[in-house]
C-alpha positions as a printed NumPy array, in Angstrom:
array([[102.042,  -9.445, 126.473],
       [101.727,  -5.758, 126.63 ],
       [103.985,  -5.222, 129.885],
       [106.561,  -7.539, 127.376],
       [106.367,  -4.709, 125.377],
       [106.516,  -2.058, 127.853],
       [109.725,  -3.453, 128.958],
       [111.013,  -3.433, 125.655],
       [110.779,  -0.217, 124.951],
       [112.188,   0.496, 128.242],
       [115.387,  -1.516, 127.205],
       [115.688,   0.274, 123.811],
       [115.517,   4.008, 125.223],
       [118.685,   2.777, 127.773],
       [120.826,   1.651, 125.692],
       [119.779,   4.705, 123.178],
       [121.219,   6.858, 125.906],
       [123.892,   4.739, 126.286],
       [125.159,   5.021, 122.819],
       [124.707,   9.036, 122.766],
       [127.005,   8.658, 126.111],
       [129.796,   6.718, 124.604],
       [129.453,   8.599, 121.378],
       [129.824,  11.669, 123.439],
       [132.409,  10.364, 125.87 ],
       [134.691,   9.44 , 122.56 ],
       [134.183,  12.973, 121.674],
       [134.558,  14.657, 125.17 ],
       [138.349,  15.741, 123.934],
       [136.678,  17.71 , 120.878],
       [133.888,  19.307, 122.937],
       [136.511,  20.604, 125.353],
       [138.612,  22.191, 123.363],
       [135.846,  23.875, 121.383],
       [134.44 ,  25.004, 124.878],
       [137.494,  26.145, 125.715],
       [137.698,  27.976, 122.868],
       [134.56 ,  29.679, 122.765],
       [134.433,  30.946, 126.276],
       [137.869,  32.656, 125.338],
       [136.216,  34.565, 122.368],
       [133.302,  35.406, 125.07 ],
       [136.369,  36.86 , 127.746],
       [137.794,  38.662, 124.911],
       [134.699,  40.088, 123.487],
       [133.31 ,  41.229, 126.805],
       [136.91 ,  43.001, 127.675],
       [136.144,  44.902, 124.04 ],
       [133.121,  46.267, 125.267],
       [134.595,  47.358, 128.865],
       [136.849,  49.48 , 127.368],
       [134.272,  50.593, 124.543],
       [132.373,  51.458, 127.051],
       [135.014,  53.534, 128.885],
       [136.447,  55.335, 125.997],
       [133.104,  56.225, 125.059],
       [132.277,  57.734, 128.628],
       [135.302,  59.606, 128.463],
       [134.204,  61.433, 125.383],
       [130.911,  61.802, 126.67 ],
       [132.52 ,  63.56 , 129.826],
       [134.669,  65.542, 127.181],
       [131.893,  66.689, 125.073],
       [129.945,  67.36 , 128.539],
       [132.296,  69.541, 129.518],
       [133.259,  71.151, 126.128],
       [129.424,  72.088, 126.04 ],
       [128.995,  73.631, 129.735],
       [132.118,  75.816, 128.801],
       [131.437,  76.999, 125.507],
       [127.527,  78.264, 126.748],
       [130.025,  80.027, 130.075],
       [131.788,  81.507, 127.081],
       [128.9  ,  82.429, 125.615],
       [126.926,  84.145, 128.431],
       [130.405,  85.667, 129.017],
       [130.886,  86.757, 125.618],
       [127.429,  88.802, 125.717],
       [127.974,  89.922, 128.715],
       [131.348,  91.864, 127.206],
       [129.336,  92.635, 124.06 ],
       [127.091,  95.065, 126.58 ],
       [129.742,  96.179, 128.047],
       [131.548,  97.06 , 124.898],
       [128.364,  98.771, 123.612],
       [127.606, 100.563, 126.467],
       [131.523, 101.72 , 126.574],
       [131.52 , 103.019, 122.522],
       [127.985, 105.093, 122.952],
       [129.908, 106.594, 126.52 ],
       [132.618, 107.375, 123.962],
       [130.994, 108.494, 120.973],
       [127.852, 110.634, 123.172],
       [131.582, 112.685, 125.43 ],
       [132.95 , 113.605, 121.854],
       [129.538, 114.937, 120.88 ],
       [127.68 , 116.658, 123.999],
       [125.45 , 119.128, 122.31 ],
       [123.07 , 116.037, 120.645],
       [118.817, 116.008, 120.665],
       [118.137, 113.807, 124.204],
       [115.185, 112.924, 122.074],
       [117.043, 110.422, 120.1  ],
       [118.26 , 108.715, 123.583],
       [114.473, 108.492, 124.816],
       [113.651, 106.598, 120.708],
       [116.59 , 104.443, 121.764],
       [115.083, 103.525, 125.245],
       [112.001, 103.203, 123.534],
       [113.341, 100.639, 120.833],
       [114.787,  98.852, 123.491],
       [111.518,  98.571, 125.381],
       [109.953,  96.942, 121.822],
       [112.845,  94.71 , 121.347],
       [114.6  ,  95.96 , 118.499],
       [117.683,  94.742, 117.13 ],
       [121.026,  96.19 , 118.667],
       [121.862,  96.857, 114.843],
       [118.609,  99.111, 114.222],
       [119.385, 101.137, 117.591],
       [122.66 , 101.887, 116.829],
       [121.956, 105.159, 114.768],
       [119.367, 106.29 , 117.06 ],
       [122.454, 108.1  , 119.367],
       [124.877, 110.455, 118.986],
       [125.291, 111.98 , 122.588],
       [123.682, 112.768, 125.84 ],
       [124.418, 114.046, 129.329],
       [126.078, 111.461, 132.421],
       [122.431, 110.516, 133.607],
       [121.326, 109.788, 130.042],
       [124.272, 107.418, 129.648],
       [123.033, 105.843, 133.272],
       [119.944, 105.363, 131.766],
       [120.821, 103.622, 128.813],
       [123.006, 101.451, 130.814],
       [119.329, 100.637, 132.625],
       [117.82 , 100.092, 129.816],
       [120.555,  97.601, 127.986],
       [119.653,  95.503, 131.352],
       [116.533,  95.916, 131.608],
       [116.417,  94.032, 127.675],
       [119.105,  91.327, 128.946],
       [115.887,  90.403, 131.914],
       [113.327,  90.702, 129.735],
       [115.13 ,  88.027, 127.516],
       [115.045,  85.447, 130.074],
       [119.03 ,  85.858, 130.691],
       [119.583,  88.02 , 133.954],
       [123.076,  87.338, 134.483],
       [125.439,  89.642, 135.102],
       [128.74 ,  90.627, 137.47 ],
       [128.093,  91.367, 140.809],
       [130.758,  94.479, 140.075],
       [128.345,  95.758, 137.096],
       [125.437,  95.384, 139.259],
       [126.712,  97.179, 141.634],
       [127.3  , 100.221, 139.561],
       [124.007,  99.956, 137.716],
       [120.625, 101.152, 138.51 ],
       [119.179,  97.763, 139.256],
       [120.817,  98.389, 142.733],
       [118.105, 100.803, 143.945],
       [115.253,  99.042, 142.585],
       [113.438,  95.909, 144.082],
       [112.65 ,  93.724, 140.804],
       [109.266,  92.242, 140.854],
       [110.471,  89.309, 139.029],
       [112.943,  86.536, 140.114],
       [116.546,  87.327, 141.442],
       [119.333,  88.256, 139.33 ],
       [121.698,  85.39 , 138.28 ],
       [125.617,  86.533, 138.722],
       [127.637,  85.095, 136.847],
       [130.373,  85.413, 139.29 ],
       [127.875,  82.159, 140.673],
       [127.785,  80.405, 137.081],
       [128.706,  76.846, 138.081],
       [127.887,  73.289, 137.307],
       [128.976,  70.203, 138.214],
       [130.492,  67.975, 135.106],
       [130.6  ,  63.996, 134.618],
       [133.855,  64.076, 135.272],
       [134.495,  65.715, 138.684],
       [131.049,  64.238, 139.314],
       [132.9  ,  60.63 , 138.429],
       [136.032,  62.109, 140.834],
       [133.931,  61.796, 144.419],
       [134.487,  58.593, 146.041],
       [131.515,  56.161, 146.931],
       [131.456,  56.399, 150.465],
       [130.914,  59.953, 150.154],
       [128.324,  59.463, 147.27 ],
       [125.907,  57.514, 148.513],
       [122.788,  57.029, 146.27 ],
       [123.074,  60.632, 145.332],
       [122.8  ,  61.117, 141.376],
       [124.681,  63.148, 139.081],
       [121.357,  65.462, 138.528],
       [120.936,  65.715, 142.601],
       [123.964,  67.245, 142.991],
       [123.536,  70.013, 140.292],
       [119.907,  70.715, 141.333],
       [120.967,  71.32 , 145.316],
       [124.058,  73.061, 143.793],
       [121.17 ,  75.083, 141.399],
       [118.364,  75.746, 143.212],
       [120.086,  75.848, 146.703],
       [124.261,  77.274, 147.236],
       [123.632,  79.447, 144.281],
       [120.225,  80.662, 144.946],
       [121.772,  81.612, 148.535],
       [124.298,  83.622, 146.693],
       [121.978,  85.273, 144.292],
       [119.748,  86.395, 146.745],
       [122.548,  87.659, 149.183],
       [124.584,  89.223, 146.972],
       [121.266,  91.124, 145.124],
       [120.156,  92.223, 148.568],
       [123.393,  93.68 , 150.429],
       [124.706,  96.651, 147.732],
       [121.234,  97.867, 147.893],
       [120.905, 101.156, 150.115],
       [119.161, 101.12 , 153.091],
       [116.46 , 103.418, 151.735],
       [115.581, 100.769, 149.551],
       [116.02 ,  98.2  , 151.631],
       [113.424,  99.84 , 154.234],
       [109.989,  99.022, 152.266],
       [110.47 ,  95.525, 153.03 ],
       [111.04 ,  94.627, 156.795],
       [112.156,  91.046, 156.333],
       [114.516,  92.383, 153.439],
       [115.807,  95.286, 155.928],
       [116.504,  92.561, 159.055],
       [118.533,  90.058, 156.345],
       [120.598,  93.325, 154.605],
       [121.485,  94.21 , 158.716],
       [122.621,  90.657, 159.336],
       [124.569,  90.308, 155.824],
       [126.78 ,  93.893, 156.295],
       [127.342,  92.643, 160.264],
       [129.238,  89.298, 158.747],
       [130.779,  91.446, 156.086],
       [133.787,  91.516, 158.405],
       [133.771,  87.728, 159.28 ],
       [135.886,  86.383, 156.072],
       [138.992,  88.423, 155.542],
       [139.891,  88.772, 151.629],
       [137.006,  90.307, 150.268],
       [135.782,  86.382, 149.749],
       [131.924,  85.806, 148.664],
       [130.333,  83.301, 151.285],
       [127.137,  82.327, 153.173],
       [126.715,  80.348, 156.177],
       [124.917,  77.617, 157.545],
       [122.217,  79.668, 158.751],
       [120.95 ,  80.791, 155.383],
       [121.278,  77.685, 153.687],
       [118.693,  76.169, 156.663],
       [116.447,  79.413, 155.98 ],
       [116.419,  78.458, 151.746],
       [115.466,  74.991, 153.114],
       [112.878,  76.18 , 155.359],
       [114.806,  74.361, 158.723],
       [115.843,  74.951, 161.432],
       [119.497,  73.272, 161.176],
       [121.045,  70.932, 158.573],
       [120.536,  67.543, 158.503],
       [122.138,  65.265, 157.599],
       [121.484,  64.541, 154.003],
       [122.397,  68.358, 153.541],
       [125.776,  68.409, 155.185],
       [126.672,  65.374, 152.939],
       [126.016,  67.155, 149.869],
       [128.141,  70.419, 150.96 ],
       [130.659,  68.031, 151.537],
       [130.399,  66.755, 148.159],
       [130.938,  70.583, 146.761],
       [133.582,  70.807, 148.714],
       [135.591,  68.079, 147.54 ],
       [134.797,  69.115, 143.762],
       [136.051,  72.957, 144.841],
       [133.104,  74.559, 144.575],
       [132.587,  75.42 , 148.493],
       [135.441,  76.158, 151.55 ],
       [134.59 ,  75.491, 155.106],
       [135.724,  78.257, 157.202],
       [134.332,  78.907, 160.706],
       [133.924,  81.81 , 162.753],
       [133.397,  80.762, 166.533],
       [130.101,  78.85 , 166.186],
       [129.039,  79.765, 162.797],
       [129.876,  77.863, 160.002],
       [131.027,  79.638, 156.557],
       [130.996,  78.751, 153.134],
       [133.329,  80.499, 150.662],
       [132.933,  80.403, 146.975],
       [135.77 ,  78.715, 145.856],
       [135.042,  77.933, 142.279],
       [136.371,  80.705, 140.436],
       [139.283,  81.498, 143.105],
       [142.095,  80.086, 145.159],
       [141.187,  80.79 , 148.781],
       [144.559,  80.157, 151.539],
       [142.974,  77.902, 153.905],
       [145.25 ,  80.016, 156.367],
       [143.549,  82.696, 156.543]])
C-alpha cells in the first residue's frame, strides 16, 4: 500500500513539471523578448560606465598634471622671489655705501632665527661687495634649513655654497625638477611597460637619474681645494671635468657608469636598462654614445639635435 503511494506522488511531481514546462513553453516568446531586452539595457549601461570611467581618468590626468605644474611654478616662483630680493638690497645697499655693517650682521642673524622676510627688510640699508655675498649665503642657507634646497645650477654656481661641503643631503636643482605624469605615463606602450607601475617609474626617476644629477652637478663647480679633503670626492670631480668635453652643446648628462655606482653594480641589468628606456621614450633622457661609454643627456627641459 505504501509503495502505491510512493508512486503516486511520483506521478503527481511529473506531470507538475510538466505543466510549469508547457506553461513556460507557451510563454517562451514573452521571456525572449524580455531577455532580449534586458541584456540590451545591461550592454548599454556597461558602455556608460566605460566611458565614465575614461572621461573621469582624463580629468584625473588633467588635474594630475595641473597640480605637478602649479607646485614647479611655485618652487619657481620662490626661487625668483630670492632672486628679486637679493637683486633690490644689491640695489638699494650701491646707492647707499656709507651704512653701519652692523645692521647686515642683525639681518644674518634674523635669518639664522627664522624671521619673516617682512621683519628683515628694514634691518639694511647698505654694505660692501662681500657683505652682499654674504647675504646671498645666508638667503640660502634659510631656503636649506626649510627643507626646500632647490635652486639653479647657474645660481649655485655663483654662490658660496660652491666652496663648502654641506653636511646635510645634496642640493636639489631645479634645472632636474621632473616627474613623470598619468598621462605620458599612460603614453608608453605595454611591451615596453612590463609590470612596472606608475610609482616605479617616478621613484627610479627620483631617487636614481636625478640623484645622479644632483650629486654630479653639486660636486664638479666646486674648486679643487675643496674638493681635496675628500679623496673619493677628488677622484669623481677628476673623472666628471675629463667627460666635460664628451657632449658638445654645453648639454647636462651622466653615463652608464654612474648610474651602476648609485646602484651599487657593477653594470646594468636588465631591469635598469628597461626603465631608461622608458625615460627615454617620455623625453626625459637621450642616448648618446661616446666610443664605449654610454651617455645620458637631460632632455626634459631642452631640445637636444640627435645629430650632434
Amino acid at each position: 500500500m505504501e509503495k502505491i503511494y510512493e508512486d503516486l506522488n511520483t506521478i503527481e511531481t511529473k506531470i507538475n513539471k510538466l505543466n510549469d514546462f508547457i506553461s513556460l513553453s507557451l510563454k517562451r516568446d514573452k521571456i525572449s523578448n524580455e531577455l532580449k531586452r534586458l541584456l540590451q539595457q545591461a550592454n548599454k549601461v556597461s558602455s556608460l560606465m566605460s566611458h565614465g570611467h575614461k572621461v573621469m581618468q582624463k580629468e584625473l590626468n588633467n588635474v594630475q598634471a595641473d597640480c605637478d605644474d602649479a607646485m614647479k611654478r611655485m618652487r619657481d616662483h620662490q626661487t625668483e622671489m630670492m632672486d628679486f630680493i637679493i637683486e633690490e638690497k644689491k640695489r638699494r645697499l650701491q646707492k647707499d655705501p656709507d651704512t653701519d655693517i652692523r645692521k647686515l650682521k642683525s639681518h644674518q642673524l634674523n635669518v639664522r632665527k627664522g624671521k619673516p622676510l617682512r621683519d628683515r627688510d628694514s634691518d639694511i640699508d647698505g654694505a660692501t661687495n662681500s657683505d652682499i655675498k654674504l647675504l646671498g649665503s645666508s638667503l640660502l642657507r634659510l631656503q636649506l634649513n626649510q627643507g626646500t634646497p632647490k635652486i639653479r645650477i647657474s645660481d649655485y654656481k655663483e654662490s658660496p655654497l660652491v666652496k663648502r661641503k654641506l653636511n646635510n643631503a645634496a642640493i636639489q636643482f631645479l634645472d632636474f625638477d621632473v616627474k613623470i605624469t598619468k598621462q605620458q605615463f599612460q603614453s608608453i606602450p605595454k611591451y615596453m611597460l612590463g609590470r612596472e607601475t606608475f610609482a616605479d617609474i617616478n621613484n627610479f626617476l627620483e631617487l636614481v637619474i636625478i640623484k645622479c644629477f644632483n650629486e654630479k652637478y653639486e660636486l664638479l663647480p666646486r674648486p679643487r681645494s675643496v674638493v681635496l679633503r675628500n679623496i673619493n670626492d677628488l677622484e669623481l670631480w677628476k673623472t666628471y671635468n675629463d667627460q666635460e668635453t664628451l657632449v658638445p652643446g654645453g648639454y647636462k648628462f651622466i653615463t652608464s657608469v654612474d648610474i651602476a655606482r648609485k646602484l651599487e653594480k657593477n653594470i646594468l641589468d636588465r631591469k635598469t636598462l628597461n626603465r631608461i628606456t622608458i625615460l627615454r621614450h617620455v623625453g626625459v633622457l637621450q642616448e648618446y654614445r661616446v666610443n664605449q661609454l654610454i651617455c645620458y643627456i637631460w632632455v626634459a627641459h631642452s631640445r637636444f639635435n640627435t645629430d650632434v
